[in-house]
Short mmCIF file of C-alpha atoms in Angstrom, two decimals:
data_model
loop_
_atom_site.label_atom_id
_atom_site.label_comp_id
_atom_site.label_asym_id
_atom_site.label_seq_id
_atom_site.Cartn_x
_atom_site.Cartn_y
_atom_site.Cartn_z
CA MET A 1 -32.70 9.80 21.33
CA PHE A 2 -29.73 7.64 21.93
CA PRO A 3 -27.34 9.81 24.13
CA LEU A 4 -24.46 8.88 21.67
CA ALA A 5 -26.13 9.16 18.47
CA GLY A 6 -24.18 12.44 17.52
CA LEU A 7 -21.51 10.36 16.48
CA MET A 8 -19.62 10.00 19.50
CA PHE A 9 -17.97 6.65 19.09
CA GLY A 10 -14.38 6.33 18.87
CA ARG A 11 -13.91 10.01 19.07
CA GLU A 12 -10.68 9.98 21.19
CA TYR A 13 -9.23 7.40 19.06
CA ARG A 14 -10.10 9.32 16.14
CA ALA A 15 -8.16 12.36 17.43
CA VAL A 16 -5.35 10.25 18.04
CA VAL A 17 -5.29 9.02 14.34
CA GLU A 18 -5.85 12.59 12.91
CA ALA A 19 -2.88 13.82 14.81
CA ALA A 20 -0.70 11.39 13.36
CA THR A 21 -1.62 11.57 9.92
CA ASN A 22 1.16 11.49 7.37
CA PRO A 23 0.96 15.04 5.66
CA GLN A 24 1.77 13.41 2.37
CA VAL A 25 -1.88 11.89 2.66
CA GLN A 26 -3.45 15.13 2.87
CA ILE A 27 -4.04 15.51 -0.77
CA ARG A 28 -7.36 17.62 -1.52
CA ASP A 29 -9.69 17.70 -4.47
CA ALA A 30 -10.93 20.41 -6.43
CA LYS A 31 -13.62 21.36 -3.65
CA GLY A 32 -10.94 21.38 -0.95
CA ARG A 33 -11.99 17.84 0.31
CA ASP A 34 -9.01 16.24 2.03
CA THR A 35 -7.94 12.30 1.24
CA ILE A 36 -9.56 9.73 3.50
CA LEU A 37 -8.49 6.75 1.79
CA GLN A 38 -5.57 6.35 -0.40
CA VAL A 39 -4.83 3.28 -2.28
CA ARG A 40 -1.26 2.52 -3.74
CA GLY A 41 -0.36 -0.39 -5.88
CA LEU A 42 -3.12 -2.72 -4.32
CA LYS A 43 -3.09 -6.47 -5.44
CA LYS A 44 -4.86 -9.41 -4.33
CA HIS A 45 -3.68 -12.68 -5.98
CA PHE A 46 -5.52 -15.95 -4.96
CA PRO A 47 -3.38 -19.02 -5.25
CA ILE A 48 -3.84 -21.84 -7.67
CA SER A 49 -2.84 -25.10 -6.02
CA ALA A 50 -2.26 -28.67 -7.59
CA GLY A 51 -1.27 -31.90 -6.53
CA PHE A 52 -3.07 -34.61 -4.62
CA ILE A 53 -1.00 -35.39 -1.59
CA ILE A 54 1.39 -32.52 -1.39
CA GLN A 55 -0.25 -29.27 -2.67
CA ARG A 56 2.00 -26.93 -4.71
CA GLU A 57 1.30 -23.35 -6.05
CA VAL A 58 1.19 -23.38 -9.98
CA GLY A 59 -0.35 -19.92 -10.57
CA ALA A 60 -2.42 -17.41 -9.20
CA ILE A 61 -5.85 -15.72 -10.06
CA LYS A 62 -5.21 -11.68 -10.10
CA ALA A 63 -8.22 -10.57 -9.03
CA VAL A 64 -6.82 -7.06 -8.09
CA ASP A 65 -3.39 -6.45 -10.00
CA GLY A 66 -2.11 -2.89 -8.99
CA LEU A 67 -4.77 0.06 -7.97
CA ASP A 68 -4.18 3.40 -7.41
CA PHE A 69 -6.74 5.97 -6.33
CA ASP A 70 -8.05 8.28 -3.73
CA VAL A 71 -11.22 8.57 -1.97
CA PHE A 72 -12.00 12.07 -0.91
CA ARG A 73 -14.00 12.70 2.64
CA GLY A 74 -17.43 13.04 1.97
CA GLU A 75 -17.67 12.04 -1.52
CA THR A 76 -19.14 9.09 -3.26
CA LEU A 77 -16.65 7.10 -5.94
CA GLY A 78 -18.29 4.65 -8.15
CA LEU A 79 -16.43 1.76 -9.13
CA VAL A 80 -17.79 -0.06 -12.27
CA GLY A 81 -17.18 -2.73 -14.61
CA GLU A 82 -17.83 -6.24 -15.76
CA SER A 83 -18.88 -9.15 -13.27
CA GLY A 84 -15.40 -10.71 -12.32
CA CYS A 85 -13.16 -7.98 -12.89
CA GLY A 86 -12.35 -7.31 -8.86
CA LYS A 87 -14.81 -4.59 -7.80
CA SER A 88 -15.93 -6.78 -4.90
CA THR A 89 -12.57 -7.83 -3.96
CA THR A 90 -11.24 -4.49 -3.89
CA GLY A 91 -13.91 -3.29 -1.57
CA ARG A 92 -12.98 -6.23 0.81
CA THR A 93 -9.10 -5.93 0.47
CA ILE A 94 -9.45 -2.12 1.24
CA LEU A 95 -11.11 -3.52 4.77
CA GLN A 96 -8.89 -5.89 5.25
CA LEU A 97 -11.29 -8.72 4.89
CA TYR A 98 -9.03 -9.94 2.40
CA ARG A 99 -5.49 -9.60 3.27
CA PRO A 100 -3.53 -7.68 0.32
CA THR A 101 -0.97 -9.50 -1.72
CA ALA A 102 0.91 -6.20 -2.28
CA GLY A 103 0.37 -2.36 -2.00
CA THR A 104 -1.01 0.15 0.58
CA VAL A 105 -4.13 1.21 1.95
CA ASN A 106 -3.84 4.29 4.10
CA PHE A 107 -6.94 5.21 6.15
CA GLU A 108 -6.88 8.48 7.77
CA GLY A 109 -3.20 8.45 7.60
CA THR A 110 -3.03 4.78 9.23
CA GLU A 111 -1.68 2.05 7.17
CA LEU A 112 -4.18 -0.90 7.35
CA SER A 113 -2.14 -3.72 5.94
CA HIS A 114 0.29 -3.58 8.79
CA LEU A 115 -2.21 -3.59 11.37
CA ARG A 116 -3.46 -6.83 13.29
CA GLY A 117 -5.34 -7.78 16.27
CA GLU A 118 -6.57 -5.28 18.49
CA ALA A 119 -5.37 -2.43 16.37
CA LEU A 120 -7.19 -3.51 13.08
CA ARG A 121 -10.44 -4.00 15.36
CA LYS A 122 -10.27 -0.40 16.33
CA MET A 123 -10.02 0.78 13.08
CA ARG A 124 -12.63 -1.02 11.93
CA ARG A 125 -15.28 1.00 13.86
CA HIS A 126 -14.87 3.65 11.32
CA MET A 127 -15.06 1.59 8.29
CA GLN A 128 -18.04 -0.38 7.50
CA MET A 129 -19.74 -2.46 4.52
CA ILE A 130 -23.07 -2.88 3.26
CA PHE A 131 -23.28 -6.32 1.52
CA GLN A 132 -25.04 -7.17 -2.06
CA ASP A 133 -27.51 -9.74 -0.77
CA PRO A 134 -29.77 -9.04 1.89
CA TYR A 135 -30.84 -12.42 2.28
CA ALA A 136 -27.47 -14.01 2.76
CA SER A 137 -25.94 -11.28 5.04
CA LEU A 138 -28.25 -11.25 7.96
CA ASN A 139 -28.30 -13.96 10.43
CA PRO A 140 -31.58 -15.64 10.42
CA ARG A 141 -31.36 -16.75 14.13
CA MET A 142 -31.01 -13.28 15.03
CA SER A 143 -33.59 -10.79 15.83
CA VAL A 144 -33.43 -7.34 13.95
CA GLY A 145 -32.55 -5.44 17.25
CA ARG A 146 -29.64 -8.17 17.90
CA ILE A 147 -28.10 -7.74 14.29
CA ILE A 148 -28.00 -4.07 14.30
CA SER A 149 -26.70 -3.61 17.85
CA GLU A 150 -23.83 -6.45 17.34
CA PRO A 151 -21.22 -4.05 16.19
CA LEU A 152 -22.08 -2.19 19.59
CA TYR A 153 -21.50 -5.63 21.34
CA VAL A 154 -18.31 -6.38 19.53
CA HIS A 155 -16.79 -3.26 20.37
CA ASN A 156 -17.96 -2.94 23.87
CA ILE A 157 -20.12 0.32 23.54
CA GLY A 158 -23.16 1.57 25.62
CA THR A 159 -24.93 -0.18 28.02
CA PRO A 160 -27.87 -2.25 27.13
CA GLN A 161 -30.17 0.27 27.42
CA GLU A 162 -27.90 2.54 25.10
CA ARG A 163 -27.66 0.07 22.75
CA MET A 164 -31.19 -0.45 22.46
CA ASP A 165 -31.93 3.33 21.89
CA ARG A 166 -29.31 3.44 19.25
CA VAL A 167 -31.22 0.77 17.50
CA GLN A 168 -34.11 2.47 17.43
CA PHE A 169 -32.69 5.68 16.52
CA LEU A 170 -31.20 3.96 13.31
CA MET A 171 -34.37 2.14 12.36
CA GLU A 172 -36.03 5.17 12.46
CA LYS A 173 -33.31 6.73 10.26
CA VAL A 174 -33.49 4.14 7.63
CA GLY A 175 -37.20 4.16 7.32
CA LEU A 176 -38.16 1.08 9.80
CA ASN A 177 -40.47 1.14 12.51
CA PRO A 178 -38.55 0.74 15.75
CA TYR A 179 -41.41 -1.52 17.08
CA PHE A 180 -40.31 -4.30 14.90
CA VAL A 181 -37.07 -4.75 16.68
CA ASN A 182 -37.75 -8.21 17.89
CA ARG A 183 -38.80 -9.62 14.56
CA TYR A 184 -36.62 -11.73 12.45
CA PRO A 185 -35.14 -11.37 9.07
CA HIS A 186 -37.57 -13.43 7.33
CA GLU A 187 -40.65 -11.25 8.22
CA PHE A 188 -38.88 -8.48 6.20
CA SER A 189 -39.17 -7.70 2.27
CA GLY A 190 -35.76 -7.56 0.40
CA GLY A 191 -35.97 -3.79 0.53
CA GLN A 192 -36.31 -3.62 3.98
CA ARG A 193 -33.69 -6.22 4.64
CA GLN A 194 -31.22 -4.11 3.14
CA ARG A 195 -32.19 -1.00 5.13
CA ILE A 196 -31.29 -3.25 8.09
CA GLY A 197 -27.71 -4.06 6.69
CA ILE A 198 -27.54 -0.15 6.17
CA ALA A 199 -28.46 0.56 9.82
CA ARG A 200 -25.85 -2.14 11.24
CA ALA A 201 -23.27 -0.39 9.00
CA LEU A 202 -24.27 2.82 10.80
CA ALA A 203 -24.35 1.58 14.13
CA LEU A 204 -20.45 2.71 14.86
CA SER A 205 -20.85 5.94 13.25
CA PRO A 206 -18.21 5.16 10.54
CA SER A 207 -16.24 7.73 8.34
CA LEU A 208 -16.13 5.45 5.53
CA ILE A 209 -18.84 2.69 3.95
CA VAL A 210 -18.13 0.25 1.41
CA ALA A 211 -21.51 -0.19 -0.52
CA ASP A 212 -20.82 -3.82 -2.61
CA GLU A 213 -23.46 -3.44 -4.95
CA PRO A 214 -26.52 -2.50 -2.28
CA ILE A 215 -29.39 -2.42 -4.97
CA SER A 216 -28.51 -5.13 -7.59
CA ALA A 217 -30.69 -7.82 -5.53
CA LEU A 218 -33.53 -5.15 -5.23
CA ASP A 219 -36.77 -4.51 -7.33
CA VAL A 220 -36.18 -1.61 -9.62
CA SER A 221 -39.27 0.42 -7.70
CA ILE A 222 -37.14 -0.07 -4.42
CA GLN A 223 -33.82 0.64 -5.79
CA ALA A 224 -34.33 4.57 -6.15
CA GLN A 225 -35.73 4.56 -2.50
CA VAL A 226 -32.53 2.81 -1.13
CA VAL A 227 -30.45 5.07 -3.23
CA ASN A 228 -32.19 8.27 -1.72
CA LEU A 229 -31.56 7.06 1.56
CA LEU A 230 -28.09 6.46 1.00
CA GLN A 231 -27.75 10.08 -0.11
CA ASP A 232 -29.59 11.56 2.81
CA LEU A 233 -27.89 9.49 5.22
CA GLN A 234 -24.72 10.94 3.66
CA ARG A 235 -25.65 14.29 4.16
CA GLU A 236 -26.67 13.93 7.49
CA PHE A 237 -23.88 11.82 8.80
CA ASN A 238 -20.75 13.40 6.66
CA LEU A 239 -20.21 9.73 5.07
CA THR A 240 -17.80 8.81 2.56
CA TYR A 241 -19.01 5.95 0.04
CA LEU A 242 -16.96 3.76 -2.14
CA PHE A 243 -20.31 2.57 -4.33
CA ILE A 244 -19.84 -0.88 -6.30
CA ALA A 245 -21.87 -1.23 -8.91
CA HIS A 246 -23.27 -2.72 -12.50
CA ASP A 247 -26.22 0.11 -13.03
CA LEU A 248 -24.01 2.94 -14.76
CA SER A 249 -27.02 5.20 -14.93
CA MET A 250 -27.46 5.02 -10.86
CA VAL A 251 -23.77 5.43 -10.66
CA ARG A 252 -24.14 8.74 -12.76
CA HIS A 253 -26.90 9.77 -10.56
CA ILE A 254 -25.28 9.13 -7.14
CA CYS A 255 -21.60 9.31 -7.75
CA ASP A 256 -19.23 12.13 -7.78
CA ARG A 257 -16.35 10.44 -9.63
CA VAL A 258 -16.26 7.07 -11.24
CA ALA A 259 -13.43 4.37 -11.81
CA VAL A 260 -13.88 2.04 -14.23
CA MET A 261 -12.38 -1.70 -13.82
CA TYR A 262 -11.29 -4.07 -16.22
CA LEU A 263 -9.38 -7.50 -15.35
CA GLY A 264 -8.21 -6.25 -11.80
CA LYS A 265 -7.14 -2.70 -12.92
CA ILE A 266 -8.09 0.50 -13.45
CA VAL A 267 -8.80 1.87 -16.71
CA GLU A 268 -10.52 5.19 -16.55
CA LEU A 269 -11.01 7.45 -13.38
CA GLY A 270 -12.52 10.84 -13.44
CA PRO A 271 -15.62 13.25 -12.44
CA SER A 272 -18.76 11.72 -13.33
CA GLU A 273 -20.12 13.95 -15.77
CA GLU A 274 -16.52 14.06 -17.16
CA VAL A 275 -16.46 10.33 -17.73
CA TYR A 276 -19.94 10.03 -18.90
CA ASN A 277 -19.90 12.87 -21.12
CA ASN A 278 -16.49 12.49 -22.62
CA PRO A 279 -15.05 8.85 -22.17
CA ARG A 280 -11.50 8.58 -23.20
CA HIS A 281 -10.85 4.61 -22.50
CA PRO A 282 -12.42 2.29 -25.51
CA TYR A 283 -13.76 -0.13 -22.73
CA THR A 284 -15.58 2.89 -21.06
CA GLN A 285 -16.78 3.96 -24.58
CA ALA A 286 -18.26 0.49 -24.95
CA LEU A 287 -20.06 0.20 -21.61
CA LEU A 288 -21.72 3.38 -21.97
CA SER A 289 -22.86 2.63 -25.39
CA ALA A 290 -24.67 -0.14 -24.10
CA VAL A 291 -26.86 2.44 -21.47
CA PRO A 292 -30.26 2.74 -22.88
CA VAL A 293 -31.45 6.17 -23.61
CA PRO A 294 -35.28 7.03 -22.70
CA ASP A 295 -35.23 9.15 -26.04
CA PRO A 296 -36.40 6.68 -28.83
CA GLU A 297 -34.96 9.37 -31.55
CA VAL A 298 -31.75 9.70 -29.83
CA GLU A 299 -31.70 5.83 -29.31
CA LYS A 300 -31.86 5.24 -33.02
CA LYS A 301 -29.15 7.39 -34.02
CA ARG A 302 -26.74 6.08 -31.25
CA GLN A 303 -23.57 3.70 -32.43
CA ARG A 304 -23.69 0.67 -30.32
CA ILE A 305 -19.76 -0.43 -29.48
CA ILE A 306 -20.12 -4.55 -29.49
CA LEU A 307 -16.90 -6.22 -27.79
CA ARG A 308 -16.27 -9.23 -29.31
CA GLY A 309 -14.68 -12.45 -27.59
CA ASP A 310 -14.59 -12.92 -23.70
CA VAL A 311 -12.71 -11.33 -21.07
CA PRO A 312 -9.56 -13.21 -20.61
CA SER A 313 -8.77 -15.20 -17.49
CA PRO A 314 -7.12 -13.30 -14.92
CA ALA A 315 -5.11 -16.24 -14.01
CA ASN A 316 -3.40 -15.58 -17.52
CA PRO A 317 -4.07 -11.94 -18.21
CA PRO A 318 -2.96 -10.74 -21.73
CA VAL A 319 0.80 -9.43 -22.22
CA GLY A 320 0.73 -5.76 -22.70
CA CYS A 321 -2.84 -3.92 -22.20
CA ASN A 322 -5.29 -6.01 -20.51
CA PHE A 323 -8.02 -4.93 -23.02
CA ASN A 324 -6.23 -5.74 -26.14
CA THR A 325 -7.67 -9.06 -26.84
CA ARG A 326 -11.28 -7.26 -27.14
CA CYS A 327 -10.38 -3.69 -28.05
CA PRO A 328 -11.77 -2.55 -31.61
CA VAL A 329 -8.64 0.01 -32.12
CA ALA A 330 -5.63 -1.48 -30.47
CA VAL A 331 -2.12 -1.13 -32.30
CA GLU A 332 1.00 -2.90 -31.79
CA THR A 333 2.12 -1.24 -28.74
CA CYS A 334 -0.90 -2.19 -26.95
CA PHE A 335 0.21 -5.88 -27.31
CA ARG A 336 3.55 -4.89 -26.23
CA ASP A 337 3.62 -2.21 -23.39
CA GLU A 338 1.18 -2.00 -20.36
CA PRO A 339 -0.19 1.46 -20.42
CA GLU A 340 0.02 3.66 -17.20
CA LEU A 341 -2.98 5.47 -15.62
CA LYS A 342 -1.85 9.09 -16.77
CA GLU A 343 -3.94 12.32 -16.08
CA ILE A 344 -5.18 13.55 -19.41
CA VAL A 345 -6.98 16.33 -18.22
CA PRO A 346 -7.30 17.66 -14.53
CA GLY A 347 -8.92 14.80 -12.58
CA HIS A 348 -9.51 12.85 -15.36
CA TRP A 349 -6.83 9.53 -15.67
CA VAL A 350 -6.81 7.04 -18.42
CA ALA A 351 -4.83 3.85 -18.81
CA CYS A 352 -4.59 3.90 -22.56
CA HIS A 353 -1.43 4.52 -25.36
CA LEU A 354 -4.06 6.22 -27.84
CA SER A 355 -5.36 8.48 -25.42
CA ASN A 356 -4.03 12.19 -25.43
#
């Protein structure tokens, strides 16, 4: 076994980080878990430029437009919503792959948006990402062993033999034969490639993993295997997941809490069972009404909520509530005032003028 397989990477650095943790970050959930990630007022706007010779900014795509949420250590927070609502951009901005336009991202007591260069590189040991497309996220010119060990080379961790031991250890953990270490990505199936991506994300023993729709490109029969693998790894290595997905049934199965996004904003956030059994926001209700139920008798009696119209452009969102152009119960206030994300019941937050 790899001698540093017991999550020893960066322990000294993490101790310094934890010692400097801001006390106000240490919010705890109902289970007593402390906050590992705190996001406040997060925005990511992509500028729109015009002009042939002289470029000038004429607007912005408001992909993420003011998010506030916490992620507790050891939990899985699901981030759901329609395509284009800003889920993937949120994950990438949290990891500083995109620099935020405004807002703060506090990870284990350290404000990430202020970090540059070596300081940011060191923090990236503790937060990793699993990408959506297992075919595009792996370098076809690199062997599996080189792909998984690349983070160790980047951070100059271990000797060559230790790195190889670590690779074989991780391949076993994700259900791959360690003898395939010299094979190339094209020799593996989609599900196996995603397991390689998971092993790469685990190489540096991170605390937080952003899983950006890790099962959407896989066959249905393989999706359950990958989700079960992620849950097993979470228990074994005490991982925290931000799980981005479209499949609401899968999110209910794997996530402790769920955040529902619409047009760059969170409209509902709460414990998984609470949100699924008692959705408060009209958008959440519409999403859940589209989830099929395996019982034909129950499915017959359900009332489907059909949303009319298209999602507004993130370059020109509506005045007031972002959802007012499609909401079946919108009132005058919805077209004038933007609703705040308020705690309706303990742990259940909703951004709607009509929720109480």
